[in-house]
Coordinates of C-alpha atoms and ligand atoms in Angstrom, one line a residue:
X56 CA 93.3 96.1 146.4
X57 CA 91.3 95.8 143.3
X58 CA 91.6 92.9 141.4
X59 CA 94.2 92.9 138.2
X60 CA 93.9 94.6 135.3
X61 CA 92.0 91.7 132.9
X62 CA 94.9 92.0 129.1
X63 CA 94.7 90.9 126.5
X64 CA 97.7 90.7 123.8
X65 CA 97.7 90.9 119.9
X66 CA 99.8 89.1 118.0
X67 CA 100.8 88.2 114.2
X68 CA 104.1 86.5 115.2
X69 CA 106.7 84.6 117.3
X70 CA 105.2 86.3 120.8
X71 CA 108.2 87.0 122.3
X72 CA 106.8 90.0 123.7
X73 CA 103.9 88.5 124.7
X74 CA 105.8 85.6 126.5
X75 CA 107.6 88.5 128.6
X76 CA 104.0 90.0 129.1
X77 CA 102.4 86.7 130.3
X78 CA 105.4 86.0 132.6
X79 CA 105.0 89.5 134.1
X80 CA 101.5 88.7 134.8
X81 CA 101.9 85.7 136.4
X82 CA 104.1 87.2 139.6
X83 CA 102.5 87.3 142.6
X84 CA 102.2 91.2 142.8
X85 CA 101.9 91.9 139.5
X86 CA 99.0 94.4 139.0
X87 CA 98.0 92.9 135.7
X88 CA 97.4 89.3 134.0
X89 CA 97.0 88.0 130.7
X90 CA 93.7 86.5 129.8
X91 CA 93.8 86.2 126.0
X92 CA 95.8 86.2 123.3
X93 CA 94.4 87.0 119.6
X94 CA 96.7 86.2 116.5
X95 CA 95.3 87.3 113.0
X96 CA 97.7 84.9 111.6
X97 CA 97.0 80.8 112.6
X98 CA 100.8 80.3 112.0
X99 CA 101.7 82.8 114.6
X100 CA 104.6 80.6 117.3
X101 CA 103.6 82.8 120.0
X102 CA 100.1 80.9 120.1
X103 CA 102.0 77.6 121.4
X104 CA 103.5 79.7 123.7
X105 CA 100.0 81.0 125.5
X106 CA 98.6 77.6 125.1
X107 CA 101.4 76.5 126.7
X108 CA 100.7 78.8 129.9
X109 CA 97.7 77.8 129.7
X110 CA 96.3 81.2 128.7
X111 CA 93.5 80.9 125.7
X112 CA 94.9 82.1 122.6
X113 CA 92.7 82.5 119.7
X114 CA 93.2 82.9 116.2
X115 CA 90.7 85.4 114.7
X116 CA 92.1 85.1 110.6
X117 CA 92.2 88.9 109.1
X118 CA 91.8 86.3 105.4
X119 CA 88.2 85.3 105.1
X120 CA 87.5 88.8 105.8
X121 CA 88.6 89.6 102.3
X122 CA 88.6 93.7 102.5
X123 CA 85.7 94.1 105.2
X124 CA 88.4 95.3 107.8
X125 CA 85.7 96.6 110.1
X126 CA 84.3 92.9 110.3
X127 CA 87.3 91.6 111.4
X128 CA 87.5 93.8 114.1
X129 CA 83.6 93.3 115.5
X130 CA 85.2 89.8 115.7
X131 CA 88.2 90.4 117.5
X132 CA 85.9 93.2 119.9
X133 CA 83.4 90.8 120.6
X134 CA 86.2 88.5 122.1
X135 CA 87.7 91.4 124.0
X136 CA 83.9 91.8 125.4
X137 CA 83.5 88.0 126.3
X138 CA 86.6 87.6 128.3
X139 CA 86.1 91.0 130.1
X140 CA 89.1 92.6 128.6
X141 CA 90.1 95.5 130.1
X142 CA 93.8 96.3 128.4
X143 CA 94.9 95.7 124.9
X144 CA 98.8 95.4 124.8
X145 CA 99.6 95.0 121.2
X146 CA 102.7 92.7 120.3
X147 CA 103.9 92.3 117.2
X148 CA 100.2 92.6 116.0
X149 CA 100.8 93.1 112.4
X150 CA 97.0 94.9 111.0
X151 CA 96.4 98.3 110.5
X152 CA 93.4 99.0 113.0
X153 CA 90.5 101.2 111.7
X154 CA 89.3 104.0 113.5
X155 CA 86.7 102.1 115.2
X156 CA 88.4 99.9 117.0
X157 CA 91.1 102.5 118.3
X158 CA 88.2 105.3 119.5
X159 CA 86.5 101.9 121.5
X160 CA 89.6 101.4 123.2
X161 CA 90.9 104.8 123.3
X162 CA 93.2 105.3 126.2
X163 CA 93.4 101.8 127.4
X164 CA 95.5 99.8 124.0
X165 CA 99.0 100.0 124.3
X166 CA 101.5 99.3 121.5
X167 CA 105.6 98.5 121.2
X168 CA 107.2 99.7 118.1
X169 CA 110.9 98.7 118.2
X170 CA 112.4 102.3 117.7
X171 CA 113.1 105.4 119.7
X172 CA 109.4 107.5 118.6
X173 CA 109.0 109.4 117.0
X174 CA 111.8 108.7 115.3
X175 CA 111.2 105.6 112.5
X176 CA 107.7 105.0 112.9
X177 CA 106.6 102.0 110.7
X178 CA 108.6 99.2 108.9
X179 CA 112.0 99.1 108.8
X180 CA 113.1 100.8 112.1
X181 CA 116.2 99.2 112.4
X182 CA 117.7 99.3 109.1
X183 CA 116.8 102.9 109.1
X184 CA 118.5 103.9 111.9
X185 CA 121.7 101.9 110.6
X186 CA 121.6 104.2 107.6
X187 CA 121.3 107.0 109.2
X188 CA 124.4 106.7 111.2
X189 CA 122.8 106.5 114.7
X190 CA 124.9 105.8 117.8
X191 CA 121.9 104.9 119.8
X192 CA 118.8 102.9 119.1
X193 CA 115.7 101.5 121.3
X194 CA 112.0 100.8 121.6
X195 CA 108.8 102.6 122.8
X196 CA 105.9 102.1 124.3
X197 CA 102.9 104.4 123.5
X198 CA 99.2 104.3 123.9
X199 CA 97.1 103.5 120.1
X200 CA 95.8 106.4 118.3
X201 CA 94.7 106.9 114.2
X202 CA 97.9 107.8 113.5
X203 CA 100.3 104.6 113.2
X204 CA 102.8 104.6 115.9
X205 CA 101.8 108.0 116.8
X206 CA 100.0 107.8 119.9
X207 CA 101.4 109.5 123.7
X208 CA 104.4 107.6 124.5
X209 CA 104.6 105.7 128.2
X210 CA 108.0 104.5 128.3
X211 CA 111.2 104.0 126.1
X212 CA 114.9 101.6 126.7
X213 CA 117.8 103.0 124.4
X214 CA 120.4 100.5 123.0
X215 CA 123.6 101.1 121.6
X216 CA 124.1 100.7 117.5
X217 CA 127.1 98.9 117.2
X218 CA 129.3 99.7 113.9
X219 CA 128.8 95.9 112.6
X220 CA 124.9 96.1 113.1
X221 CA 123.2 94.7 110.7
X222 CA 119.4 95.6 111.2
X223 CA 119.0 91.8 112.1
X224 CA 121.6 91.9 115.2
X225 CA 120.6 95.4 116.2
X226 CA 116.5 94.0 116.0
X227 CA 117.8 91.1 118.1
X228 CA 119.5 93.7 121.1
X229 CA 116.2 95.7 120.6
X230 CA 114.4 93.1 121.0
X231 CA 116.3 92.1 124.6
X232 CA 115.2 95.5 125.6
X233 CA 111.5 95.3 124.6
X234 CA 111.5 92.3 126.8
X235 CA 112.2 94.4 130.0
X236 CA 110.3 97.6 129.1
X237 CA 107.0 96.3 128.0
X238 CA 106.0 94.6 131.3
X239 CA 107.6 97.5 132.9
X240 CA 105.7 100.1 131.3
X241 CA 102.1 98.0 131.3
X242 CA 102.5 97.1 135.4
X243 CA 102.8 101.0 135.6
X244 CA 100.0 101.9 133.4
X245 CA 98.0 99.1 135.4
X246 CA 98.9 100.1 138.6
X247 CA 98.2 104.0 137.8
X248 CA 94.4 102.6 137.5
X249 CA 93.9 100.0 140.0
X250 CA 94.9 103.7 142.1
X251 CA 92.8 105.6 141.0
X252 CA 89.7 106.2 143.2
X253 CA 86.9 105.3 140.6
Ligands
GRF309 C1 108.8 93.5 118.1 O1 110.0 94.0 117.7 C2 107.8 94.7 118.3 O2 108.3 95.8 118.7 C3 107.3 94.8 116.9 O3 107.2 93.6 116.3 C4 108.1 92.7 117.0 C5 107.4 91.5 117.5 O4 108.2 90.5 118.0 N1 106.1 95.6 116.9 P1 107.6 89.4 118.9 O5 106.4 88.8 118.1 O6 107.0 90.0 120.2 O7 108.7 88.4 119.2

């Protein structure tokens, strides 16, 4: 068998996702591993986390960038290059990407957006599904395109909205659920190509 799939994660946050991806990756049949982990954002908890799985985990600052978003990505790409990257999974990553960086890795980043696409794309998923009276909530995985959130969906988990949700509790059981699908949905993707003949 080929060897794993080489991802990297993107982060801007606590990394809970990306813990669950690095643990996926560390089983022995796991058709992926994680081999770097970018934050924009030095403060970001899950960095500690990596670190302390001894994965490298960088912190590539969107800041001193000022408004030259396309600089700050030739940063983060050149790292992708250097460590032989071969999946993006973003997590929590919390920058618009330009157009560049999504055509360069077109078909091979993956994103989780904590709602059932494409229903509730963007901020506020979970308060707007409270409002809206939904019975069922849940999170996707899809593949990164222009549009935000947009992209062909891989997989999805469904949760129930309970009637005393609050968007923090219902983010919390959403958030349980994320933790199961996102390796779930990345060994498949990686799998699918370690198959493939090519
Ligand atoms: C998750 O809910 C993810 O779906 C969203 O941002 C959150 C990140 O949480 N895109 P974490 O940093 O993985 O804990």
């Amino acid at each position: 068998m080929p060897g794993r799939r080489r991802v990297a994660v993107l982060i801007s946050g606590a990394g809970s996702n990306m813990a669950a991806l690095i643990a996926a990756g560390q089983a022995a049949d796991a058709p992926f591993e994680v081999v770097l982990v970018i934050s924009n954002n030095p403060d970001a908890g899950g960095l500690a986390i990596a670190e302390a799985a001894g994965i490298p985990a960088l912190t590539i600052d969107h800041r001193p960038y000022g408004k030259d978003r396309a600089a700050h990505e030739q940063a983060i790409a050149a790292m992708l290059d250097e460590y032989g990257v071969e999946v993006v999974a973003m997590a929590g990553y919390m920058r618009l990407l330009t157009p560049w960086l999504v055509s360069r890795w077109a078909g091979r980043m993956l994103n989780i957006h904590p709602s059932l696409l494409p229903l509730y794309p963007g901020l506020d998923p979970h308060a707007r599904a409270i409002a809206a009276g939904d019975s069922e909530a849940g999170c996707t995985v899809h593949l990164v395109t222009e549009g935000v959130d947009e992209g062909p969906i891989l997989g999805q988990a469904r949760v129930p909205v309970q009637g005393d949700d609050t968007p923090e509790t219902l983010a919390d059981r959403v958030r349980l659920a994320e933790h199961a699908l996102y390796p779930a949905v990345l060994s498949e993707f990686c799998a699918v190509r370690t198959d493939r003949p090519d």
